[in-house]
Amino acid sequence: MSLQDTLRALADPTRREILNLLKGGTLSAGEITAHFAITAAAISRHLSVLKDADLIRDERDGKFIRYTLNASVLEEALLWLTNLKGDN
């Protein structure tokens, strides 16, 4: 995982909305898909990009996979952006 992967994942508005949904707690892929007017396959791809960037984590729960937000990676990106801004 790198800052470049994080920023690339955050560049897409659908992925940002998925992260907003996960702020409220753990969701399955089906629950996430229900919030969008795109295919389950497209959501699966977005989830894969977010997972590769370590922005979310997944855990199998029976036949479902549950996704949770990994806020520590977001905190690292925010720290970098804050340091970039400087004290001016």
Short mmCIF file of C-alpha atoms in Angstrom, two decimals:
data_model
loop_
_atom_site.label_atom_id
_atom_site.label_comp_id
_atom_site.label_asym_id
_atom_site.label_seq_id
_atom_site.Cartn_x
_atom_site.Cartn_y
_atom_site.Cartn_z
CA MET A 1 0.00 0.00 0.00
CA SER A 2 1.29 3.44 -0.90
CA LEU A 3 0.06 6.99 -0.76
CA GLN A 4 -0.25 6.86 -4.55
CA ASP A 5 -2.62 3.86 -4.28
CA THR A 6 -4.63 5.67 -1.63
CA LEU A 7 -4.99 8.84 -3.69
CA ARG A 8 -5.86 6.87 -6.83
CA ALA A 9 -8.59 5.01 -4.93
CA LEU A 10 -9.94 8.24 -3.46
CA ALA A 11 -10.06 9.93 -6.88
CA ASP A 12 -13.26 8.11 -7.86
CA PRO A 13 -16.57 9.53 -6.53
CA THR A 14 -18.19 6.09 -6.27
CA ARG A 15 -15.35 4.83 -4.10
CA ARG A 16 -15.57 7.94 -1.91
CA GLU A 17 -19.29 7.29 -1.46
CA ILE A 18 -18.58 3.68 -0.51
CA LEU A 19 -16.20 4.95 2.17
CA ASN A 20 -18.91 7.33 3.41
CA LEU A 21 -21.33 4.42 3.67
CA LEU A 22 -18.79 2.39 5.65
CA LYS A 23 -18.39 5.25 8.13
CA GLY A 24 -21.70 4.04 9.53
CA GLY A 25 -20.41 0.53 10.13
CA THR A 26 -19.82 -2.83 8.51
CA LEU A 27 -21.76 -3.64 5.32
CA SER A 28 -21.96 -6.56 2.92
CA ALA A 29 -21.34 -6.11 -0.79
CA GLY A 30 -25.08 -6.46 -1.43
CA GLU A 31 -25.89 -3.74 1.09
CA ILE A 32 -23.33 -1.46 -0.56
CA THR A 33 -24.62 -2.24 -4.05
CA ALA A 34 -28.18 -1.33 -3.01
CA HIS A 35 -27.08 2.31 -2.65
CA PHE A 36 -25.94 2.64 -6.27
CA ALA A 37 -27.46 2.48 -9.74
CA ILE A 38 -24.57 0.41 -11.11
CA THR A 39 -24.00 -3.33 -11.40
CA ALA A 40 -22.79 -5.58 -8.62
CA ALA A 41 -19.75 -6.34 -10.79
CA ALA A 42 -18.86 -2.64 -10.91
CA ILE A 43 -19.22 -2.35 -7.13
CA SER A 44 -17.05 -5.45 -6.74
CA ARG A 45 -14.32 -3.76 -8.80
CA HIS A 46 -14.55 -0.59 -6.68
CA LEU A 47 -14.32 -2.69 -3.51
CA SER A 48 -11.26 -4.43 -4.92
CA VAL A 49 -9.52 -1.10 -5.60
CA LEU A 50 -10.36 0.13 -2.09
CA LYS A 51 -9.11 -3.12 -0.58
CA ASP A 52 -5.87 -3.01 -2.61
CA ALA A 53 -5.30 0.51 -1.27
CA ASP A 54 -5.97 -0.84 2.25
CA LEU A 55 -8.79 1.67 2.72
CA ILE A 56 -11.21 -1.12 3.60
CA ARG A 57 -10.98 -4.57 5.12
CA ASP A 58 -13.10 -7.60 4.44
CA GLU A 59 -14.12 -10.55 6.57
CA ARG A 60 -16.11 -13.63 5.61
CA ASP A 61 -19.33 -14.08 7.58
CA GLY A 62 -20.94 -17.29 6.38
CA LYS A 63 -21.82 -16.79 2.73
CA PHE A 64 -21.35 -13.02 2.97
CA ILE A 65 -18.27 -10.85 2.93
CA ARG A 66 -18.52 -7.88 5.25
CA TYR A 67 -16.54 -4.70 4.59
CA THR A 68 -15.26 -2.21 7.15
CA LEU A 69 -13.47 1.11 6.86
CA ASN A 70 -9.74 1.22 7.65
CA ALA A 71 -9.49 4.77 8.94
CA SER A 72 -5.77 4.56 9.74
CA VAL A 73 -4.87 4.80 6.04
CA LEU A 74 -7.09 7.85 5.67
CA GLU A 75 -5.39 9.41 8.67
CA GLU A 76 -1.98 8.90 7.04
CA ALA A 77 -3.18 10.59 3.84
CA LEU A 78 -4.63 13.50 5.82
CA LEU A 79 -1.38 13.89 7.73
CA TRP A 80 0.55 14.04 4.45
CA LEU A 81 -1.87 16.64 3.04
CA THR A 82 -1.66 18.69 6.24
CA ASN A 83 2.14 18.61 6.13
CA LEU A 84 2.06 19.62 2.47
CA LYS A 85 0.01 22.68 3.37
CA GLY A 86 2.61 23.75 5.93
CA ASP A 87 2.19 26.40 8.61
CA ASN A 88 1.30 29.28 6.27
#
